[in-house]
JSON list of C-alpha atoms in Angstrom, two decimals:
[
{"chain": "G", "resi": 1, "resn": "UNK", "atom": "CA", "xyz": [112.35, 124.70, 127.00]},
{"chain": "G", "resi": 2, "resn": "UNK", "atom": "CA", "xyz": [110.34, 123.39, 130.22]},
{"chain": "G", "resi": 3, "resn": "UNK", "atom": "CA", "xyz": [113.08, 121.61, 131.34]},
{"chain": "G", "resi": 4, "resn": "UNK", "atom": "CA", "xyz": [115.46, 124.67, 131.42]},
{"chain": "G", "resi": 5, "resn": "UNK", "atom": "CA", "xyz": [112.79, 126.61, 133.35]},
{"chain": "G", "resi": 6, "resn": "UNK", "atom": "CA", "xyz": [112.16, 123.49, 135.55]},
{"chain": "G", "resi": 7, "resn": "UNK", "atom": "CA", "xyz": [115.83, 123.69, 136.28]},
{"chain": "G", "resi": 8, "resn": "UNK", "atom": "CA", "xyz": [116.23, 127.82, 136.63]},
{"chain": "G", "resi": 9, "resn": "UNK", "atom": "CA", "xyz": [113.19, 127.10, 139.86]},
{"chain": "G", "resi": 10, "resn": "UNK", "atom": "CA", "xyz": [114.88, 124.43, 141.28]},
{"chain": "G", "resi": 11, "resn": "UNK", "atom": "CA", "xyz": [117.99, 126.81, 141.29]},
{"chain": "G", "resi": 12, "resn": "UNK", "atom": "CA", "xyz": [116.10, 129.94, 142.50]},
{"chain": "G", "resi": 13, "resn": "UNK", "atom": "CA", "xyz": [114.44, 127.60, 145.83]},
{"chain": "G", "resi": 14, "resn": "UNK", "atom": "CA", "xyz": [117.65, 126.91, 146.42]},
{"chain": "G", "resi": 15, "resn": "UNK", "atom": "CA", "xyz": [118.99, 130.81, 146.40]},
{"chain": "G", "resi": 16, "resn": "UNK", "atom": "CA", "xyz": [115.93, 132.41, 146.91]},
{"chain": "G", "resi": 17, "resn": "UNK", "atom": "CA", "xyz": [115.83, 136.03, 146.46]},
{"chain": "G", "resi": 18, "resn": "UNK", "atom": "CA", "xyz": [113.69, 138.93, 148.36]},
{"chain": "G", "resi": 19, "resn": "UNK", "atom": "CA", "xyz": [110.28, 139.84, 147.00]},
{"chain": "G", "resi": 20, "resn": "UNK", "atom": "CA", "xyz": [110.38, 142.46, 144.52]},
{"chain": "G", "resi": 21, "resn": "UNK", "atom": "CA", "xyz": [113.91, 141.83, 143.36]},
{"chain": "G", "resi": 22, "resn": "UNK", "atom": "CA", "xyz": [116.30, 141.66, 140.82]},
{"chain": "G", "resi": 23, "resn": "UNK", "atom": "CA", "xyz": [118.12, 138.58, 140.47]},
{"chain": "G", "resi": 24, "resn": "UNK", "atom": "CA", "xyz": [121.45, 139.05, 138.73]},
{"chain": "G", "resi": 25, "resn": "UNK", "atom": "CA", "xyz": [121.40, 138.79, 135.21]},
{"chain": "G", "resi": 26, "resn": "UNK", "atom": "CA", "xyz": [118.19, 137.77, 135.16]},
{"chain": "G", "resi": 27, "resn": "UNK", "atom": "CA", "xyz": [114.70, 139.36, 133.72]},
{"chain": "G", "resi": 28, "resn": "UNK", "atom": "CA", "xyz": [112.81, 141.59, 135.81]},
{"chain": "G", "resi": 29, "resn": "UNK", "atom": "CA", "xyz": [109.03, 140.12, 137.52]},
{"chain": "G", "resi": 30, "resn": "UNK", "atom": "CA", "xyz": [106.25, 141.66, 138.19]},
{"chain": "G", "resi": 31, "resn": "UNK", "atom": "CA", "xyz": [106.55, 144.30, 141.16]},
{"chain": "G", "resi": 32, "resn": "UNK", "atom": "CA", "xyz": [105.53, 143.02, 144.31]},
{"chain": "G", "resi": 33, "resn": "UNK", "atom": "CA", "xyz": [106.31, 139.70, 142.80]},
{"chain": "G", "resi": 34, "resn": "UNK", "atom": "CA", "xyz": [109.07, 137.14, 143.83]},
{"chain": "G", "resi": 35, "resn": "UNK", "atom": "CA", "xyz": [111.12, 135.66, 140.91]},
{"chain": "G", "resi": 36, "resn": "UNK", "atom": "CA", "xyz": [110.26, 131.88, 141.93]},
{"chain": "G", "resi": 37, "resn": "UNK", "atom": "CA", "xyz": [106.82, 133.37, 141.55]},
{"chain": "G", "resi": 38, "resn": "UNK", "atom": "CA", "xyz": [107.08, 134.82, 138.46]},
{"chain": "G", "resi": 39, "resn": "UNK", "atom": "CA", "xyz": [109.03, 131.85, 137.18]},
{"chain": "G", "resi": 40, "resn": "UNK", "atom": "CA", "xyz": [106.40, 129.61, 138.13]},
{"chain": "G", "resi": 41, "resn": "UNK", "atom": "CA", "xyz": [103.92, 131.78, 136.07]},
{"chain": "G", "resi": 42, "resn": "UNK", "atom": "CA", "xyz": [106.23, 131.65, 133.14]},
{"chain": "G", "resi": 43, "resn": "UNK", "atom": "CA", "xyz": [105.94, 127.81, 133.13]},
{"chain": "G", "resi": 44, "resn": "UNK", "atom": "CA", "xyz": [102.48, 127.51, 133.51]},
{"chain": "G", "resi": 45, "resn": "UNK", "atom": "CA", "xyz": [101.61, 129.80, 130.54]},
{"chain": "G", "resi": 46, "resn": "UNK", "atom": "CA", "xyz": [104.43, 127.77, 128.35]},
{"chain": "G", "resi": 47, "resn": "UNK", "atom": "CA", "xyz": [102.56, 124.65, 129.20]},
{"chain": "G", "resi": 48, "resn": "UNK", "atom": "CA", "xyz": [99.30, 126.30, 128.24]},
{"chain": "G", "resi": 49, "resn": "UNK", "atom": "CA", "xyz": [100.47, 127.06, 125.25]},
{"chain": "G", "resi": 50, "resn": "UNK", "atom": "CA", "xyz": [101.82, 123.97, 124.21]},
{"chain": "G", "resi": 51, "resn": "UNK", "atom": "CA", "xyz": [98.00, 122.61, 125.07]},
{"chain": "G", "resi": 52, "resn": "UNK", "atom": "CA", "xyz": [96.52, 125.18, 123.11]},
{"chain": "G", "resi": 53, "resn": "UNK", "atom": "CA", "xyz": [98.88, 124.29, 120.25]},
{"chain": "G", "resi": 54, "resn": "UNK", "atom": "CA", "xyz": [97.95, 120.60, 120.58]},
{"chain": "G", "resi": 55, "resn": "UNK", "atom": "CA", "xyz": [94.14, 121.37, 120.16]},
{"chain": "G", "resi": 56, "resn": "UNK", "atom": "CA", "xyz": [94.62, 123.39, 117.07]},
{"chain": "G", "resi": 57, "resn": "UNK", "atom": "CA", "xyz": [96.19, 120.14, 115.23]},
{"chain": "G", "resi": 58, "resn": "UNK", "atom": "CA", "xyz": [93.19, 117.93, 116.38]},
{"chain": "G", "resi": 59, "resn": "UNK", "atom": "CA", "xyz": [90.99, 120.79, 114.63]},
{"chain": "G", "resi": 60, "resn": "UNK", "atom": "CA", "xyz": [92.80, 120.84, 111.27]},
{"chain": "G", "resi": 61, "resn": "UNK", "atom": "CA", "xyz": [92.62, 116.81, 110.90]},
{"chain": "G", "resi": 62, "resn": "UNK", "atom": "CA", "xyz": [88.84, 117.27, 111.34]},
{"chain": "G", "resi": 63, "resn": "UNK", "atom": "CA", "xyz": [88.79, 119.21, 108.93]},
{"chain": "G", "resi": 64, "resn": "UNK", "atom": "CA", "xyz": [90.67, 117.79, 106.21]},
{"chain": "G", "resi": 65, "resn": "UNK", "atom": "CA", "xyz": [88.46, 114.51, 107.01]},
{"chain": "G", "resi": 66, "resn": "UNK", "atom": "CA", "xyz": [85.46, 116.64, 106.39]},
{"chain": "G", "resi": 67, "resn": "UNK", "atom": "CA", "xyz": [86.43, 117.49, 103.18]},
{"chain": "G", "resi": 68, "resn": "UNK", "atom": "CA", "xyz": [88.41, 113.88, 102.38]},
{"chain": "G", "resi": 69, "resn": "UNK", "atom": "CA", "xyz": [87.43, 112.03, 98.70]},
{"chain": "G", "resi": 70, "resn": "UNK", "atom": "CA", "xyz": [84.44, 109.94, 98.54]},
{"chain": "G", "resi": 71, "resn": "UNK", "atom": "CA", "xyz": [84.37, 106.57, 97.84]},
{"chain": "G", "resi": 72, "resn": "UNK", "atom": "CA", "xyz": [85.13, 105.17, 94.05]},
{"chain": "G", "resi": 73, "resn": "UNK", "atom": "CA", "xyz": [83.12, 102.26, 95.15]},
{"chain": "G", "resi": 74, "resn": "UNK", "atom": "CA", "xyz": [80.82, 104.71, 95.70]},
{"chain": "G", "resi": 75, "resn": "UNK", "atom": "CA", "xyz": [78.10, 104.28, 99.16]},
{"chain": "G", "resi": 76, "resn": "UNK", "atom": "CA", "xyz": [75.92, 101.84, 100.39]},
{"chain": "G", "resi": 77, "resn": "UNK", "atom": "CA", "xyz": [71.71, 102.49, 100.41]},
{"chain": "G", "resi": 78, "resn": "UNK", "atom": "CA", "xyz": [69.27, 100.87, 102.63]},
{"chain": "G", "resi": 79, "resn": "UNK", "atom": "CA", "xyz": [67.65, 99.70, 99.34]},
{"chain": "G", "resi": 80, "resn": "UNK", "atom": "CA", "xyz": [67.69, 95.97, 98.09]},
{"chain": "G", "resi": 81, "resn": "UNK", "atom": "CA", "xyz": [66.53, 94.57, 95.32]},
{"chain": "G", "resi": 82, "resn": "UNK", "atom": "CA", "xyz": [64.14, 91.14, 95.93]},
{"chain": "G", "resi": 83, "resn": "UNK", "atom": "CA", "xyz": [66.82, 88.77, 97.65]},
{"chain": "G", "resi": 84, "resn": "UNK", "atom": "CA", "xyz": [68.12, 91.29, 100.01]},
{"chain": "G", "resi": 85, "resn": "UNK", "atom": "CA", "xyz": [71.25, 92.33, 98.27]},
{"chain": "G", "resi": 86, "resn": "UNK", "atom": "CA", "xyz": [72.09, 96.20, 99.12]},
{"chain": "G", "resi": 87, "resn": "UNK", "atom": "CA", "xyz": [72.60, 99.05, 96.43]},
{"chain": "G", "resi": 88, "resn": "UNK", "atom": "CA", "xyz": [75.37, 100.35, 95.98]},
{"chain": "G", "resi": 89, "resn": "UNK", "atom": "CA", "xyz": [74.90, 104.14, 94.48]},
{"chain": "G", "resi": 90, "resn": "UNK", "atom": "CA", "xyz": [77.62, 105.46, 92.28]},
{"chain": "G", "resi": 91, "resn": "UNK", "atom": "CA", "xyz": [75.87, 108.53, 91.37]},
{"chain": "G", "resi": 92, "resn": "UNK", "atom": "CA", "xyz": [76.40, 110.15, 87.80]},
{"chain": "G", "resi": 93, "resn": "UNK", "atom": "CA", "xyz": [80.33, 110.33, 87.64]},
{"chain": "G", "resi": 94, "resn": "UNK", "atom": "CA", "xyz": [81.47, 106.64, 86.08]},
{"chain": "G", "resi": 95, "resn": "UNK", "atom": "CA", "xyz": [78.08, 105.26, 86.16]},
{"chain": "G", "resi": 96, "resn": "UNK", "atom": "CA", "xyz": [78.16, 101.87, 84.68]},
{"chain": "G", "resi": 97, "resn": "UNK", "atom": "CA", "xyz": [75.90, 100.90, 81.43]},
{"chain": "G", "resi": 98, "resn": "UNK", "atom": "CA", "xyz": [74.01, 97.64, 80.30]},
{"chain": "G", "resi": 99, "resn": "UNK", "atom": "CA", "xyz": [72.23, 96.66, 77.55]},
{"chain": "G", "resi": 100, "resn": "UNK", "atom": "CA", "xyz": [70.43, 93.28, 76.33]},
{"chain": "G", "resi": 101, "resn": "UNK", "atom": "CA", "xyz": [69.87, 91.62, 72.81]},
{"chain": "G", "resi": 102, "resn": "UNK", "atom": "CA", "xyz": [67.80, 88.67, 72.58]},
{"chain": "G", "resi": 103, "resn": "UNK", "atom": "CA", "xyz": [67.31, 86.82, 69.89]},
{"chain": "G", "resi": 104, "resn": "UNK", "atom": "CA", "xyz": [65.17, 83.23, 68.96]},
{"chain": "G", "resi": 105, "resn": "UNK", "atom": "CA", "xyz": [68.15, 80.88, 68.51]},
{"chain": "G", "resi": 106, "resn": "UNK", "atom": "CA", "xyz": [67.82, 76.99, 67.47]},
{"chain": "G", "resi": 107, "resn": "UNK", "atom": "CA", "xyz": [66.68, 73.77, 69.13]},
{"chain": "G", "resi": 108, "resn": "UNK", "atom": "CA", "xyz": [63.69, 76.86, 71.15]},
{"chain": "G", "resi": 109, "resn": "UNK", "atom": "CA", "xyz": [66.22, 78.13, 72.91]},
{"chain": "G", "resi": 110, "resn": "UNK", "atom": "CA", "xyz": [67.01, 82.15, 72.91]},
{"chain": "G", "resi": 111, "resn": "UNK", "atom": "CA", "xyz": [70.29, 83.66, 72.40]},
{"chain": "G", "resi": 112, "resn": "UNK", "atom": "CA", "xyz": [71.05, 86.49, 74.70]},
{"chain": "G", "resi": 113, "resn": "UNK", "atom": "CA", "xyz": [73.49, 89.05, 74.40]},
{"chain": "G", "resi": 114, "resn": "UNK", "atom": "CA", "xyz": [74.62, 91.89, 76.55]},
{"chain": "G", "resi": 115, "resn": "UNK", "atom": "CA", "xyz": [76.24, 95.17, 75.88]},
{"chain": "G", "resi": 116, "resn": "UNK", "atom": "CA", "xyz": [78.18, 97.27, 79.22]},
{"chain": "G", "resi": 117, "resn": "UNK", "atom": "CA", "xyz": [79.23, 100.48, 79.01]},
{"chain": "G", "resi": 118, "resn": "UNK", "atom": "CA", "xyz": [82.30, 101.26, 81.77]},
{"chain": "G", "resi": 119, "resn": "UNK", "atom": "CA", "xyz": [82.05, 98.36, 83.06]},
{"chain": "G", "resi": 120, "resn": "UNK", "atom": "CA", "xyz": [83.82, 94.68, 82.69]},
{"chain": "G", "resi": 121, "resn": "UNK", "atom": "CA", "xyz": [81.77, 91.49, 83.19]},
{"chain": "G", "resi": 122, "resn": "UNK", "atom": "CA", "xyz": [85.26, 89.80, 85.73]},
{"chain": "G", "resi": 123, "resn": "UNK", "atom": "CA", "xyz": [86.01, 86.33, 86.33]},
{"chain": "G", "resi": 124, "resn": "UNK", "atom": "CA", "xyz": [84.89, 84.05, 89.50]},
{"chain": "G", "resi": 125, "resn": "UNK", "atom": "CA", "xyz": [86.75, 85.35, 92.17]},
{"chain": "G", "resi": 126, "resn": "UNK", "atom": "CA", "xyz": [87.62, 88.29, 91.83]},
{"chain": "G", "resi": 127, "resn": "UNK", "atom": "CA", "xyz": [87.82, 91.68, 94.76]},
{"chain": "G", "resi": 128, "resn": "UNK", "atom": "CA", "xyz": [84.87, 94.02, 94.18]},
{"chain": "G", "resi": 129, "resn": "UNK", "atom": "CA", "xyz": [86.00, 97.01, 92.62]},
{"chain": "G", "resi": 130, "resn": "UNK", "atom": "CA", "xyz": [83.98, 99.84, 91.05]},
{"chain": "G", "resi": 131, "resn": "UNK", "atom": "CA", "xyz": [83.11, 99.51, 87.23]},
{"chain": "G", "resi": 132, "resn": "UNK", "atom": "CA", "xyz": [83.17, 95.22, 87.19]},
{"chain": "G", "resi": 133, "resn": "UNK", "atom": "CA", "xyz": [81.52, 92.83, 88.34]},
{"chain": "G", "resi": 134, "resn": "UNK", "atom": "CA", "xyz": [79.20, 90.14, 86.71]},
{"chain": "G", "resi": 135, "resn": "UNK", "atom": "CA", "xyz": [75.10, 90.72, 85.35]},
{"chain": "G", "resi": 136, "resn": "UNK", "atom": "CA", "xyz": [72.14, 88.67, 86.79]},
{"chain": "G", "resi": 137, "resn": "UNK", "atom": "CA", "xyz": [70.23, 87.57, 84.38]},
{"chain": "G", "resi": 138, "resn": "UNK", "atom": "CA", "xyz": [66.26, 87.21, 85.25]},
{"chain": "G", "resi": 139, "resn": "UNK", "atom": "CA", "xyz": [63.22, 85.88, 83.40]},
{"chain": "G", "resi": 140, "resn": "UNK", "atom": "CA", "xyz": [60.10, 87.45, 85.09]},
{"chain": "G", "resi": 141, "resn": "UNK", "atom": "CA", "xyz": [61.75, 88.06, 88.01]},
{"chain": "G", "resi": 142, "resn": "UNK", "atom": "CA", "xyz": [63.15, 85.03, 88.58]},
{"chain": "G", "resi": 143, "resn": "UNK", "atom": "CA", "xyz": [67.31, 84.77, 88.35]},
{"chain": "G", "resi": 144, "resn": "UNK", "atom": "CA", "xyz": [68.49, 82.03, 86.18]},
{"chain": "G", "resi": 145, "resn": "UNK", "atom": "CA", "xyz": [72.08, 82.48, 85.47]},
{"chain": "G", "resi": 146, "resn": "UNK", "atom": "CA", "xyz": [75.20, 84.87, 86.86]},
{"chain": "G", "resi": 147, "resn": "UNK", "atom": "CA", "xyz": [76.88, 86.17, 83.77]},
{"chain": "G", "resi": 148, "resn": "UNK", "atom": "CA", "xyz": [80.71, 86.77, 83.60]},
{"chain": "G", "resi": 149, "resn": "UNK", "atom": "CA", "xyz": [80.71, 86.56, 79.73]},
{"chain": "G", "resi": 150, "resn": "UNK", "atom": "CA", "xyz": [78.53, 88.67, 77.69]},
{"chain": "G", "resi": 151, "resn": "UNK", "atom": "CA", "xyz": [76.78, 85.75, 75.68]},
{"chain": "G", "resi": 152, "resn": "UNK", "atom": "CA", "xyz": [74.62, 83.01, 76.83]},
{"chain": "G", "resi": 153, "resn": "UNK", "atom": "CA", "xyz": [71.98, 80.70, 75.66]},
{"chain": "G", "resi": 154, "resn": "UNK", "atom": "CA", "xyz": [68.44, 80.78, 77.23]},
{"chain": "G", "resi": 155, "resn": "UNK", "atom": "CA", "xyz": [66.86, 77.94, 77.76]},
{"chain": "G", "resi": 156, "resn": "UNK", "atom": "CA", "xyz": [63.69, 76.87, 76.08]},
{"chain": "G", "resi": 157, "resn": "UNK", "atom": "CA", "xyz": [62.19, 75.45, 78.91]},
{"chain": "G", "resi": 158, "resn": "UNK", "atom": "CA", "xyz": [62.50, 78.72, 80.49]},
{"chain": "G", "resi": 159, "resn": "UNK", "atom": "CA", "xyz": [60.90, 80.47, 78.21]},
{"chain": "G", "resi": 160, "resn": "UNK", "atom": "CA", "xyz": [57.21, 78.68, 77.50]},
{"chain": "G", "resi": 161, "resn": "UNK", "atom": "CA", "xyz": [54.51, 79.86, 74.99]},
{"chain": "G", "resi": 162, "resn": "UNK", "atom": "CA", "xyz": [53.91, 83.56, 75.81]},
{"chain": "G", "resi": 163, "resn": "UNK", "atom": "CA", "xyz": [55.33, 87.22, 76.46]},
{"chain": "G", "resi": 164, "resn": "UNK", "atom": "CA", "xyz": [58.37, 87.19, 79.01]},
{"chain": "G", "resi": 165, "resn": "UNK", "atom": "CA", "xyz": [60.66, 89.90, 80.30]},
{"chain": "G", "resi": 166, "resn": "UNK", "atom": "CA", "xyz": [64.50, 89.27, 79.88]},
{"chain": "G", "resi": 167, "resn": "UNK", "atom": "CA", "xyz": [66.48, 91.65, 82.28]},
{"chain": "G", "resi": 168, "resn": "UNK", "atom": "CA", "xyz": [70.11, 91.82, 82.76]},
{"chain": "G", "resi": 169, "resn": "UNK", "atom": "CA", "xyz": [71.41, 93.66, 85.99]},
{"chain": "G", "resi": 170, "resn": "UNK", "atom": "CA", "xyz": [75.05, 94.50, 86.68]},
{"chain": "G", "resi": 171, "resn": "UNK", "atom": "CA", "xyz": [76.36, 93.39, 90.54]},
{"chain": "G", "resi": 172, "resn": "UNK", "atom": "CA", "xyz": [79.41, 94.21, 92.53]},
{"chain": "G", "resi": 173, "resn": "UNK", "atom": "CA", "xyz": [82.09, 91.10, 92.96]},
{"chain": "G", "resi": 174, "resn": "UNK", "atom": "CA", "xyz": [80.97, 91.50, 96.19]},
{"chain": "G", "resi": 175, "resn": "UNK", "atom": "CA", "xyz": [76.64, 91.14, 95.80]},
{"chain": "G", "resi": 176, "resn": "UNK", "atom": "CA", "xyz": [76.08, 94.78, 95.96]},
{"chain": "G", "resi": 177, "resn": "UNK", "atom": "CA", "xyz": [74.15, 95.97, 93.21]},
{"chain": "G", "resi": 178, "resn": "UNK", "atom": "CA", "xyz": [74.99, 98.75, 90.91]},
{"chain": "G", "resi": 179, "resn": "UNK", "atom": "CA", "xyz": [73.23, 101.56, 91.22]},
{"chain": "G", "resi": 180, "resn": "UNK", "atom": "CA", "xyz": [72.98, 105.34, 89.81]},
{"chain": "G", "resi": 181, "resn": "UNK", "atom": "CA", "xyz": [70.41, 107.55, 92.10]},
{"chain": "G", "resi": 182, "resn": "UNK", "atom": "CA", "xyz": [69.11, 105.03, 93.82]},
{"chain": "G", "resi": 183, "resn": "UNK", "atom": "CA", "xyz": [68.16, 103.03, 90.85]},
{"chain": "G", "resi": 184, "resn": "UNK", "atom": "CA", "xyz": [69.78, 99.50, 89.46]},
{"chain": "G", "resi": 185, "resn": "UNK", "atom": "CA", "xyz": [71.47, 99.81, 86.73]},
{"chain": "G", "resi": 186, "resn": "UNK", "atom": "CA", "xyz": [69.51, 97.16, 84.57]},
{"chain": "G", "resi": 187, "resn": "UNK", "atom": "CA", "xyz": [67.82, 96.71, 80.89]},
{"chain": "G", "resi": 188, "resn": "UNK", "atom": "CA", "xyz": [64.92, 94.50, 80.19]},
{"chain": "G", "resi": 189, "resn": "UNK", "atom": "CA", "xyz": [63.73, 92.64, 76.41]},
{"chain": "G", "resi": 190, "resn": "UNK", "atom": "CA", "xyz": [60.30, 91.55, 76.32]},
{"chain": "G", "resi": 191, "resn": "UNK", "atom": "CA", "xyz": [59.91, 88.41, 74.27]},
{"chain": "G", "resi": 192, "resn": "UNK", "atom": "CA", "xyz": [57.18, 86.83, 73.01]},
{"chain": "G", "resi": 193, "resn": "UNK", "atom": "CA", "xyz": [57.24, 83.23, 72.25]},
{"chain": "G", "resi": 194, "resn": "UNK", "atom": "CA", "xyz": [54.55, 80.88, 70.36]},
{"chain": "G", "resi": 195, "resn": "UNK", "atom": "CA", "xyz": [55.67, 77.63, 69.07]},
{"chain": "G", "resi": 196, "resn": "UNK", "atom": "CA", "xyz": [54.30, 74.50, 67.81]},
{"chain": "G", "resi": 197, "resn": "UNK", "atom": "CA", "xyz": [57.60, 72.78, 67.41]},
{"chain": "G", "resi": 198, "resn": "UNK", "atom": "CA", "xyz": [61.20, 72.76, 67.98]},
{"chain": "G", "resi": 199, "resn": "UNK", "atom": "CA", "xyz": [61.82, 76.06, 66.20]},
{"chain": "G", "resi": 200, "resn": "UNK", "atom": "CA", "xyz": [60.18, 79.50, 67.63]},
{"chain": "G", "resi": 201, "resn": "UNK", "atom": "CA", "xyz": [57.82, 81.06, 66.16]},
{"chain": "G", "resi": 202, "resn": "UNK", "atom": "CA", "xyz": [57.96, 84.64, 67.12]},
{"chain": "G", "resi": 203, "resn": "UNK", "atom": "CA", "xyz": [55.61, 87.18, 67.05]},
{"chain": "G", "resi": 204, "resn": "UNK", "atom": "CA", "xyz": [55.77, 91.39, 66.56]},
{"chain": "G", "resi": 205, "resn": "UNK", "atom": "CA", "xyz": [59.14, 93.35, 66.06]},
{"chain": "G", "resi": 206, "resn": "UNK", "atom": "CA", "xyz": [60.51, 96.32, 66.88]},
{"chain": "G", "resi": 207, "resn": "UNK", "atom": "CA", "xyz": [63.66, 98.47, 65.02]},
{"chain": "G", "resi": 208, "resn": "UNK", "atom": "CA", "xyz": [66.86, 96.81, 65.66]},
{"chain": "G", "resi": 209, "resn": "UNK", "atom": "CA", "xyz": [65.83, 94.02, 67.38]},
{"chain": "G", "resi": 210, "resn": "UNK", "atom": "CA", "xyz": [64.91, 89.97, 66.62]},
{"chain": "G", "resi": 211, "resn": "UNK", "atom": "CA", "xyz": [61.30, 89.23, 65.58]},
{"chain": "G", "resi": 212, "resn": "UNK", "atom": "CA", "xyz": [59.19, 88.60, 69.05]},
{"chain": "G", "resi": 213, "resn": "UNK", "atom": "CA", "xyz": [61.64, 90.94, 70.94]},
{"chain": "G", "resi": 214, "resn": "UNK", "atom": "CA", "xyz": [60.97, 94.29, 72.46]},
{"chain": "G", "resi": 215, "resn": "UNK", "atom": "CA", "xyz": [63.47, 95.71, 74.58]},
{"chain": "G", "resi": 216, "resn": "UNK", "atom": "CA", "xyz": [63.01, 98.56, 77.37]},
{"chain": "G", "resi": 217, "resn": "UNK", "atom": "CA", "xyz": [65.37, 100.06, 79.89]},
{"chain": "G", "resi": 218, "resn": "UNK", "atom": "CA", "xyz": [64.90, 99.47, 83.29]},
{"chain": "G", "resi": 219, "resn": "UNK", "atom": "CA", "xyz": [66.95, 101.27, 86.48]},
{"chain": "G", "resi": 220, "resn": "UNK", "atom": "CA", "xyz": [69.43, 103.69, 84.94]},
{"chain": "G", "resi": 221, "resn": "UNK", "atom": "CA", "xyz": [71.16, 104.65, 81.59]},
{"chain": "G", "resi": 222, "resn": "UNK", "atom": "CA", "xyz": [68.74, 103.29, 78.94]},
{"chain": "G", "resi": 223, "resn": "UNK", "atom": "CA", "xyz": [70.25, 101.49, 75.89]},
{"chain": "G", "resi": 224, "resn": "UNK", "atom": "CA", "xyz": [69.94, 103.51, 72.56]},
{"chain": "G", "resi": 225, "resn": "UNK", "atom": "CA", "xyz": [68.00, 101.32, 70.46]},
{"chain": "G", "resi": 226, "resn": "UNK", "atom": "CA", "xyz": [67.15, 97.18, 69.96]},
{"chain": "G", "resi": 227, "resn": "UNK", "atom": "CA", "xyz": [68.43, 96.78, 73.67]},
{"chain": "G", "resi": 228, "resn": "UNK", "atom": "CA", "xyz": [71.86, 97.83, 72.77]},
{"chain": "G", "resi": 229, "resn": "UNK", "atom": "CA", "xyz": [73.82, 100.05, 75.19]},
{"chain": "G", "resi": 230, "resn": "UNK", "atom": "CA", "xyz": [75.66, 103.00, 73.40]}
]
């Protein structure tokens, strides 16, 4: 279209008319006004338009950004746990569950046993997505094994003569822990451990759980009972 009008001026300085004129089959200007004039205004309001169209486009993709889908790896809080390694909030939608069993096995050692709920414990390697990853497993605090299978066998020697806490904590594949309102999603048993020999002798119990174990929920989405997830 502006290239036809570029042409009809170029056409009309050639020929040029008197002011206030009709040109033959052409529209009528403005009186008083010449028809290079009035075909100069013509352009500039086409081009005007076609910026004014322009502008409203940039608007609309603002908006649809504003109202785009969040994350399903959900978002990233300035919160860490004790290493440094970020949280990673899912909120309540697809929240992941864990729960821990632990039980006095043979030889001293404890047998530990985790329950998830949406989630899948994934194999070494694999891209972070939401609802896997792998569970840290700490004894007071301290992290002694990264668990991609839902069983494993604690250690005697980590576990002296005394009461300990047991906590299992679900990661991203990528460090990130999992979290639900700003909270890891974690569970914690509280053993209690005195032995005079090879086997443990445990002390106290609690419903559905081994002799010398107590569990609790820590972070988000307690277990039912015993330490088991639902």
């Amino acid at each position: 279209m502006i290239h036809d009008l570029r042409d009809l001026l170029r056409e009309e300085e050639r020929n040029p008319t008197t002011g206030g004129s009709e040109a033959p089959g052409r529209c009528p200007t403005l009186p008083g006004m010449s028809w290079t004039r009035g075909l100069r205004a013509v352009l500039a309001v086409c081009v005007l338009l076609l910026t004014g169209s322009a502008g409203c486009g940039a608007g609309d993709a603002r908006e649809q950004n504003i109202g785009a889908t969040p994350s399903p790896m959900g978002r990233l809080l300035d919160d860490t746990d004790q290493d440094g390694r970020q949280y990673r909030d899912m909120g309540d939608r697809g929240a992941p569950g864990v729960g821990i069993e632990v039980q006095p096995g043979a030889d001293g050692a404890w047998e530990v046993r985790l329950t998830v709920r949406d989630f899948r414990l994934s194999p070494t390697g694999t891209k972070a997505e939401a609802g896997r990853g792998v569970a840290y497993l700490y004894v007071d605090g301290d992290l002694v094994a990264r668990l991609r299978t839902p069983e494993y066998r604690l250690a005697a020697r980590l576990v002296p003569r005394g009461t300990h806490h047991v906590t299992a904590r679900l990661y991203a594949d990528d460090g990130t822990v999992w979290a639900v309102d700003g909270k890891p999603v974690e569970c914690t048993a509280d053993i209690t451990a005195s032995r005079t020999g090879p086997e443990p002798e445990a002390t106290g119990s609690t419903a559905g759980s081994a002799a010398g174990v107590r569990s609790r929920a820590g972070g988000h989405r307690s277990p039912d009972r015993g330490g088991k997830a639902s």
